[in-house]
Amino acid sequence: MSTTRLTIRRPDDWHVHFRDNDMLRAVAPCTARHFGRAIVMPNIVPPVTTTALAAAYRQRILDAIHEAMPGDSRFEPYMTLYLTESTTREEIVRAAASGFIKAVKLFPAGATTNSENGVRDMDKVMPVFEQMVASGLPLSVHGEVADAEVDIFDREAVFIDRVLDPLRKRLPELRIILEHVTSAVAVDYVQSAGHNLAATITPHHLVLTRNAMLAGGFRPHYYCLPVAKRAEDRSAVRKAAVSGDARFFFGSDSAPHPRQAKECAKGSGGIFNAPTALSCLAGVFEQEGKLEHLESFVALNGPAFYNQPAATDRITLFRQEQPLEFPHRIPTADGPVTVFDPGFPLHWQVEDHGEPE
Ligand code: DOR
Ligand code: ZN
């Protein structure tokens, strides 16, 4: 008989965008409902460039979740620092000492949403990377070049070649998370690297190809960065995710934008998937015949790479013939935000309350 219930350690999300203010209040509870911890990206306005800004942002996140889920203090946001060419070694020392900052995020300037304050010249941030090694903070990387000359479908591969590989050769001790890998090239690169390199994988890159976004009409709600690629790439990403290989783990890259920022002449990249992420992942692992590896992907590999304990509480997923009905958009003060629809029926859903150990 096929599996219909699956109890696993409570998953964490190792890459999420919560935004701020009203949007934060609308989206953060969707993550906190299912996940134990989440690495929160710092590309808000203004960006989270200091430990003090991260502390204040963390408090706003906790307040937003507390407001939506009073009496539930289980969720823990892990913060990140936005790397600029002016970040100092002292700031890294402070960030590491804070205990709540778990990574520093590298956005190549111009590569994605609110990345203008990111890095143009890697030489300028080498001293900061050296301090991160000394302080034990890993580097979380948006792995795309922002070079206008480089085709958007090649930007991940070119980043690995021009930026990531040279950096790893210069500073092999630096622990790096290559975020949201989308290509066979990236998967191969991570698999062939030794220790100190891991990668996150999103639900949408397990499901979409560029055809889903572009063929037969442009679907802006499937537009994200890095953009989804060919079927061969998706297949490589899927294989890595379900393989049980400890270097690959879940990061949703859930990135809400209100409708007017998606359905317009110059739409923003980002897919809001927090409400459907776990159902979608369970569906993909089931399709691949690898449900037994879901727990390592969502709950064990991430904490191991980040040197954090695995969760001690558990959640149960159950399978129903009748697919999950989910809201296709959520209302926010800035306008409706579309929820990621993977395009196949979501038979798996999360039981409302985790079971005690
Ligand atoms: O699709 C994306 N959206 N990719 C990113 O790298 C950033 C994110 C956002 O912040 O909207
Ligand atoms: Zn992201």
Short mmCIF file of C-alpha atoms and ligand atoms in Angstrom, two decimals:
data_model
loop_
_atom_site.label_atom_id
_atom_site.label_comp_id
_atom_site.label_asym_id
_atom_site.label_seq_id
_atom_site.Cartn_x
_atom_site.Cartn_y
_atom_site.Cartn_z
CA MET A 1 0.00 0.00 0.00
CA SER A 2 1.30 3.47 -0.74
CA THR A 3 2.23 5.84 2.05
CA THR A 4 -0.56 8.09 3.24
CA ARG A 5 0.95 9.55 6.41
CA LEU A 6 4.43 10.81 7.01
CA THR A 7 5.72 12.14 10.32
CA ILE A 8 9.00 14.02 10.08
CA ARG A 9 11.03 16.49 12.09
CA ARG A 10 9.62 19.97 11.73
CA PRO A 11 11.01 21.51 8.53
CA ASP A 12 12.98 24.74 8.32
CA ASP A 13 13.12 27.16 5.42
CA TRP A 14 16.72 28.16 4.72
CA HIS A 15 15.85 31.08 2.39
CA VAL A 16 12.78 33.29 2.63
CA HIS A 17 11.77 36.90 1.92
CA PHE A 18 9.43 38.36 4.52
CA ARG A 19 9.58 42.05 3.43
CA ASP A 20 8.45 44.58 6.04
CA ASN A 21 5.44 46.33 7.60
CA ASP A 22 2.05 45.30 6.15
CA MET A 23 3.51 42.74 3.74
CA LEU A 24 5.53 41.18 6.56
CA ARG A 25 2.39 40.87 8.67
CA ALA A 26 0.57 39.17 5.78
CA VAL A 27 3.24 36.66 4.77
CA ALA A 28 5.40 35.76 7.79
CA PRO A 29 2.61 33.78 9.51
CA CYS A 30 2.28 31.58 6.40
CA THR A 31 5.86 30.42 6.99
CA ALA A 32 5.64 30.27 10.80
CA ARG A 33 2.58 28.02 10.59
CA HIS A 34 4.58 25.10 9.18
CA PHE A 35 8.26 25.80 9.67
CA GLY A 36 10.41 25.86 12.79
CA ARG A 37 13.06 28.29 11.63
CA ALA A 38 13.72 30.37 8.53
CA ILE A 39 16.71 32.22 7.19
CA VAL A 40 15.28 35.65 6.45
CA MET A 41 16.78 37.53 3.52
CA PRO A 42 17.98 41.09 4.16
CA ASN A 43 16.94 42.80 0.88
CA ILE A 44 14.27 44.98 2.43
CA VAL A 45 14.25 48.78 2.08
CA PRO A 46 16.59 49.98 3.50
CA PRO A 47 18.66 46.78 3.45
CA VAL A 48 19.67 45.02 6.67
CA THR A 49 23.33 46.01 6.63
CA THR A 50 24.07 46.07 10.36
CA THR A 51 23.53 43.90 13.41
CA ALA A 52 21.42 46.67 14.94
CA LEU A 53 19.13 46.77 11.88
CA ALA A 54 18.90 42.97 11.96
CA ALA A 55 17.92 43.02 15.64
CA ALA A 56 15.16 45.55 14.97
CA TYR A 57 13.93 43.63 11.89
CA ARG A 58 13.94 40.38 13.87
CA GLN A 59 11.75 41.99 16.50
CA ARG A 60 9.30 43.22 13.83
CA ILE A 61 9.09 39.66 12.49
CA LEU A 62 8.44 38.21 15.94
CA ASP A 63 5.80 40.89 16.60
CA ALA A 64 4.07 40.17 13.27
CA ILE A 65 3.94 36.46 13.97
CA HIS A 66 2.86 36.94 17.55
CA GLU A 67 0.02 39.16 16.36
CA ALA A 68 -1.21 36.48 13.94
CA MET A 69 -0.50 33.47 16.16
CA PRO A 70 -0.86 34.64 19.75
CA GLY A 71 0.45 32.18 22.30
CA ASP A 72 2.65 30.38 19.76
CA SER A 73 6.28 31.34 20.27
CA ARG A 74 7.78 28.31 18.55
CA PHE A 75 9.01 29.97 15.32
CA GLU A 76 12.57 31.31 15.25
CA PRO A 77 13.74 33.73 12.57
CA TYR A 78 17.40 33.42 11.67
CA MET A 79 18.71 36.70 10.34
CA THR A 80 21.18 37.58 7.59
CA LEU A 81 23.35 40.61 6.98
CA TYR A 82 23.27 42.33 3.57
CA LEU A 83 26.85 42.55 2.33
CA THR A 84 27.93 45.87 0.84
CA GLU A 85 31.33 47.12 -0.20
CA SER A 86 31.32 49.16 3.02
CA THR A 87 30.64 46.26 5.40
CA THR A 88 33.40 46.21 8.02
CA ARG A 89 35.16 43.37 9.79
CA GLU A 90 33.87 44.80 13.07
CA GLU A 91 30.31 44.43 11.81
CA ILE A 92 30.98 40.76 11.09
CA VAL A 93 32.35 40.26 14.60
CA ARG A 94 29.20 41.90 16.01
CA ALA A 95 26.93 39.85 13.76
CA ALA A 96 28.54 36.58 14.79
CA ALA A 97 28.36 37.55 18.47
CA SER A 98 24.64 38.36 18.18
CA GLY A 99 23.73 34.69 18.03
CA PHE A 100 20.72 35.39 15.79
CA ILE A 101 22.58 36.30 12.60
CA LYS A 102 23.41 33.06 10.85
CA ALA A 103 24.76 34.16 7.48
CA VAL A 104 25.90 37.08 5.35
CA LYS A 105 24.16 37.50 2.01
CA LEU A 106 25.98 38.38 -1.18
CA PHE A 107 23.88 40.00 -3.87
CA PRO A 108 25.87 40.90 -6.96
CA ALA A 109 24.76 44.53 -7.51
CA GLY A 110 21.88 44.67 -9.96
CA ALA A 111 21.23 40.91 -10.02
CA THR A 112 17.79 40.95 -8.40
CA THR A 113 15.21 42.79 -6.25
CA ASN A 114 16.81 45.48 -4.06
CA SER A 115 20.33 44.42 -4.89
CA GLU A 116 21.59 47.89 -5.87
CA ASN A 117 23.61 48.16 -2.66
CA GLY A 118 25.23 44.80 -3.30
CA VAL A 119 28.75 43.98 -4.38
CA ARG A 120 30.39 45.08 -7.64
CA ASP A 121 34.01 44.31 -6.88
CA MET A 122 34.74 41.10 -4.98
CA ASP A 123 38.23 42.30 -4.08
CA LYS A 124 36.68 44.94 -1.86
CA VAL A 125 34.94 42.36 0.32
CA MET A 126 37.77 39.84 0.72
CA PRO A 127 38.73 41.14 4.20
CA VAL A 128 35.12 40.69 5.26
CA PHE A 129 35.14 37.11 3.94
CA GLU A 130 38.31 36.44 5.92
CA GLN A 131 36.62 37.73 9.05
CA MET A 132 33.60 35.51 8.34
CA VAL A 133 35.88 32.49 8.30
CA ALA A 134 37.40 33.56 11.61
CA SER A 135 33.97 34.28 13.12
CA GLY A 136 32.32 31.15 11.74
CA LEU A 137 29.66 32.88 9.63
CA PRO A 138 28.75 31.34 6.25
CA LEU A 139 28.14 33.24 3.02
CA SER A 140 24.77 32.93 1.36
CA VAL A 141 25.04 33.71 -2.34
CA HIS A 142 22.69 34.89 -5.05
CA GLY A 143 24.56 33.08 -7.78
CA GLU A 144 24.02 35.15 -10.90
CA VAL A 145 26.15 37.74 -12.63
CA ALA A 146 24.39 41.03 -13.35
CA ASP A 147 26.36 41.60 -16.54
CA ALA A 148 24.04 42.94 -19.26
CA GLU A 149 26.18 41.16 -21.86
CA VAL A 150 25.40 37.75 -20.37
CA ASP A 151 22.22 35.99 -21.45
CA ILE A 152 19.82 35.71 -18.54
CA PHE A 153 19.64 31.92 -18.92
CA ASP A 154 23.44 31.67 -18.55
CA ARG A 155 23.90 34.00 -15.60
CA GLU A 156 24.12 31.23 -13.00
CA ALA A 157 26.70 29.21 -14.94
CA VAL A 158 28.76 32.34 -15.66
CA PHE A 159 28.64 33.33 -11.98
CA ILE A 160 30.06 29.96 -10.97
CA ASP A 161 32.84 30.34 -13.48
CA ARG A 162 33.74 33.97 -12.94
CA VAL A 163 32.96 34.54 -9.28
CA LEU A 164 32.20 31.47 -7.19
CA ASP A 165 34.96 29.15 -8.29
CA PRO A 166 37.70 31.80 -8.00
CA LEU A 167 36.40 32.79 -4.57
CA ARG A 168 36.42 29.19 -3.35
CA LYS A 169 39.97 28.77 -4.62
CA ARG A 170 41.08 31.95 -2.86
CA LEU A 171 39.37 31.16 0.41
CA PRO A 172 38.53 27.45 0.66
CA GLU A 173 37.67 27.78 4.35
CA LEU A 174 34.71 30.04 3.63
CA ARG A 175 31.45 28.12 3.99
CA ILE A 176 29.12 28.99 1.12
CA ILE A 177 25.47 28.33 0.35
CA LEU A 178 24.72 28.71 -3.35
CA GLU A 179 21.09 29.75 -3.16
CA HIS A 180 18.25 28.54 -5.34
CA VAL A 181 20.20 26.45 -7.84
CA THR A 182 18.40 26.15 -11.16
CA SER A 183 20.75 24.47 -13.61
CA ALA A 184 22.48 21.17 -14.26
CA VAL A 185 25.75 23.13 -14.27
CA ALA A 186 25.14 24.38 -10.73
CA VAL A 187 24.11 20.96 -9.46
CA ASP A 188 27.23 19.38 -10.98
CA TYR A 189 29.41 22.08 -9.51
CA VAL A 190 28.05 21.55 -5.99
CA GLN A 191 28.33 17.78 -6.32
CA SER A 192 31.93 17.96 -7.47
CA ALA A 193 33.00 20.42 -4.78
CA GLY A 194 34.46 19.17 -1.54
CA HIS A 195 33.12 20.32 1.81
CA ASN A 196 32.16 23.94 2.62
CA LEU A 197 29.72 24.27 -0.29
CA ALA A 198 26.00 23.54 -0.17
CA ALA A 199 22.97 24.62 -2.18
CA THR A 200 19.35 25.42 -1.51
CA ILE A 201 16.54 24.37 -3.84
CA THR A 202 13.12 26.00 -4.19
CA PRO A 203 9.79 24.23 -4.78
CA HIS A 204 9.24 26.19 -7.99
CA HIS A 205 12.55 25.16 -9.54
CA LEU A 206 11.59 21.53 -8.89
CA VAL A 207 8.44 22.04 -10.89
CA LEU A 208 8.80 24.77 -13.52
CA THR A 209 10.73 25.05 -16.74
CA ARG A 210 11.04 28.22 -18.76
CA ASN A 211 8.22 26.91 -20.91
CA ALA A 212 5.86 27.16 -17.94
CA MET A 213 6.72 30.85 -17.78
CA LEU A 214 6.95 31.70 -21.48
CA ALA A 215 5.29 29.19 -23.82
CA GLY A 216 1.76 30.02 -24.94
CA GLY A 217 1.70 33.31 -23.07
CA PHE A 218 3.85 34.98 -20.44
CA ARG A 219 2.92 33.97 -16.89
CA PRO A 220 4.36 36.61 -14.59
CA HIS A 221 3.62 34.62 -11.46
CA TYR A 222 6.15 32.03 -12.63
CA TYR A 223 8.81 34.69 -13.14
CA CYS A 224 11.55 34.59 -10.53
CA LEU A 225 15.30 34.97 -10.35
CA PRO A 226 17.19 32.96 -11.29
CA VAL A 227 14.63 32.18 -14.00
CA ALA A 228 13.52 28.58 -14.45
CA LYS A 229 15.53 26.82 -17.14
CA ARG A 230 15.24 23.80 -19.46
CA ALA A 231 13.64 20.44 -18.65
CA GLU A 232 17.14 18.88 -18.38
CA ASP A 233 18.05 21.45 -15.75
CA ARG A 234 14.88 20.87 -13.79
CA SER A 235 15.55 17.17 -13.91
CA ALA A 236 19.08 17.64 -12.50
CA VAL A 237 17.73 19.88 -9.73
CA ARG A 238 15.01 17.33 -8.89
CA LYS A 239 17.48 14.46 -8.75
CA ALA A 240 19.74 16.41 -6.39
CA ALA A 241 16.85 17.37 -4.11
CA VAL A 242 15.46 13.86 -3.71
CA SER A 243 18.86 12.13 -3.57
CA GLY A 244 19.40 12.51 0.16
CA ASP A 245 22.78 14.20 -0.59
CA ALA A 246 23.40 16.35 2.50
CA ARG A 247 24.69 19.27 0.41
CA PHE A 248 21.22 20.03 -0.94
CA PHE A 249 18.45 21.38 1.23
CA PHE A 250 15.24 23.33 1.15
CA GLY A 251 15.11 27.12 0.78
CA SER A 252 11.73 28.28 -0.51
CA ASP A 253 12.85 31.67 -1.85
CA SER A 254 9.23 32.59 -1.15
CA ALA A 255 9.26 36.20 -2.37
CA PRO A 256 5.94 38.07 -2.35
CA HIS A 257 5.20 40.95 -4.68
CA PRO A 258 1.77 42.56 -4.89
CA ARG A 259 -0.20 42.11 -8.10
CA GLN A 260 0.67 45.53 -9.57
CA ALA A 261 4.39 44.72 -9.30
CA LYS A 262 3.93 41.39 -11.13
CA GLU A 263 1.27 42.16 -13.73
CA CYS A 264 2.78 45.22 -15.40
CA ALA A 265 5.24 46.35 -18.06
CA LYS A 266 8.33 45.60 -15.95
CA GLY A 267 7.36 42.94 -13.48
CA SER A 268 9.40 41.96 -10.44
CA GLY A 269 10.91 38.50 -10.03
CA GLY A 270 9.61 36.44 -7.15
CA ILE A 271 7.22 33.60 -6.40
CA PHE A 272 5.27 33.50 -3.17
CA ASN A 273 5.08 29.83 -2.24
CA ALA A 274 4.99 29.69 1.58
CA PRO A 275 1.41 28.35 1.84
CA THR A 276 1.90 25.52 -0.70
CA ALA A 277 5.62 24.75 -0.37
CA LEU A 278 5.42 21.63 1.79
CA SER A 279 2.49 20.12 -0.11
CA CYS A 280 4.35 20.75 -3.34
CA LEU A 281 7.59 19.21 -2.05
CA ALA A 282 5.83 16.10 -0.77
CA GLY A 283 4.18 15.75 -4.19
CA VAL A 284 7.53 16.01 -5.98
CA PHE A 285 9.24 13.51 -3.65
CA GLU A 286 6.31 11.13 -4.13
CA GLN A 287 6.48 11.50 -7.92
CA GLU A 288 10.18 10.65 -7.73
CA GLY A 289 9.54 7.67 -5.44
CA LYS A 290 11.74 9.24 -2.77
CA LEU A 291 9.40 10.23 0.06
CA GLU A 292 11.89 8.62 2.44
CA HIS A 293 14.33 11.47 1.68
CA LEU A 294 11.89 14.32 2.28
CA GLU A 295 12.89 14.64 5.93
CA SER A 296 16.60 15.01 5.21
CA PHE A 297 15.87 17.64 2.54
CA VAL A 298 13.55 19.80 4.65
CA ALA A 299 14.69 19.14 8.20
CA LEU A 300 18.17 17.59 8.53
CA ASN A 301 20.60 18.73 5.82
CA GLY A 302 20.05 22.45 6.41
CA PRO A 303 20.66 22.43 10.17
CA ALA A 304 23.71 20.21 9.66
CA PHE A 305 25.31 22.68 7.22
CA TYR A 306 24.45 25.67 9.41
CA ASN A 307 25.78 23.86 12.52
CA GLN A 308 22.39 24.01 14.18
CA PRO A 309 20.57 21.22 15.98
CA ALA A 310 17.84 19.42 14.08
CA ALA A 311 14.32 20.18 15.26
CA THR A 312 13.02 18.05 18.10
CA ASP A 313 9.32 18.48 17.36
CA ARG A 314 7.59 16.84 14.44
CA ILE A 315 4.88 17.47 11.89
CA THR A 316 2.68 15.03 10.06
CA LEU A 317 1.86 15.19 6.38
CA PHE A 318 -1.07 13.17 5.12
CA ARG A 319 -2.22 12.22 1.68
CA GLN A 320 -5.79 12.63 0.51
CA GLU A 321 -7.34 11.70 -2.80
CA GLN A 322 -9.21 14.98 -2.75
CA PRO A 323 -6.57 17.61 -3.61
CA LEU A 324 -5.87 20.46 -1.23
CA GLU A 325 -7.86 23.58 -1.93
CA PHE A 326 -5.71 26.59 -1.26
CA PRO A 327 -6.32 30.31 -1.67
CA HIS A 328 -4.91 31.38 -5.03
CA ARG A 329 -4.07 34.79 -3.67
CA ILE A 330 -3.82 36.33 -0.25
CA PRO A 331 -4.97 39.86 0.44
CA THR A 332 -2.40 42.36 1.70
CA ALA A 333 -2.56 46.09 2.28
CA ASP A 334 -0.42 46.52 -0.86
CA GLY A 335 -2.74 44.41 -3.03
CA PRO A 336 -3.29 40.68 -3.59
CA VAL A 337 -0.29 38.35 -3.68
CA THR A 338 -0.58 35.24 -5.86
CA VAL A 339 0.19 31.93 -4.17
CA PHE A 340 2.39 29.49 -6.10
CA ASP A 341 0.31 26.92 -7.97
CA PRO A 342 2.61 24.10 -9.09
CA GLY A 343 0.10 23.02 -11.71
CA PHE A 344 -0.49 19.51 -10.35
CA PRO A 345 -3.01 18.45 -7.70
CA LEU A 346 -1.67 18.81 -4.17
CA HIS A 347 -2.62 15.56 -2.49
CA TRP A 348 -0.35 16.07 0.51
CA GLN A 349 -1.12 18.47 3.27
CA VAL A 350 0.21 19.34 6.69
CA GLU A 351 -1.76 18.33 9.74
CA ASP A 352 -2.67 21.47 11.60
CA HIS A 353 -0.72 20.88 14.75
CA GLY A 354 2.63 19.17 15.07
CA GLU A 355 2.73 16.10 17.23
CA PRO A 356 4.80 16.21 20.39
CA GLU A 357 7.86 13.99 20.32
O1 DOR B 1 12.78 35.80 -7.62
C1 DOR B 1 13.42 36.37 -6.76
N1 DOR B 1 12.83 37.23 -5.90
N2 DOR B 1 14.73 36.16 -6.67
C2 DOR B 1 15.50 36.86 -5.85
O2 DOR B 1 16.67 36.64 -5.85
C3 DOR B 1 14.95 37.91 -5.00
C4 DOR B 1 13.54 37.74 -4.77
C5 DOR B 1 12.87 38.98 -4.23
O3 DOR B 1 13.37 39.55 -3.26
O4 DOR B 1 11.81 39.35 -4.76
ZN ZN B 2 15.79 34.99 -2.53
#
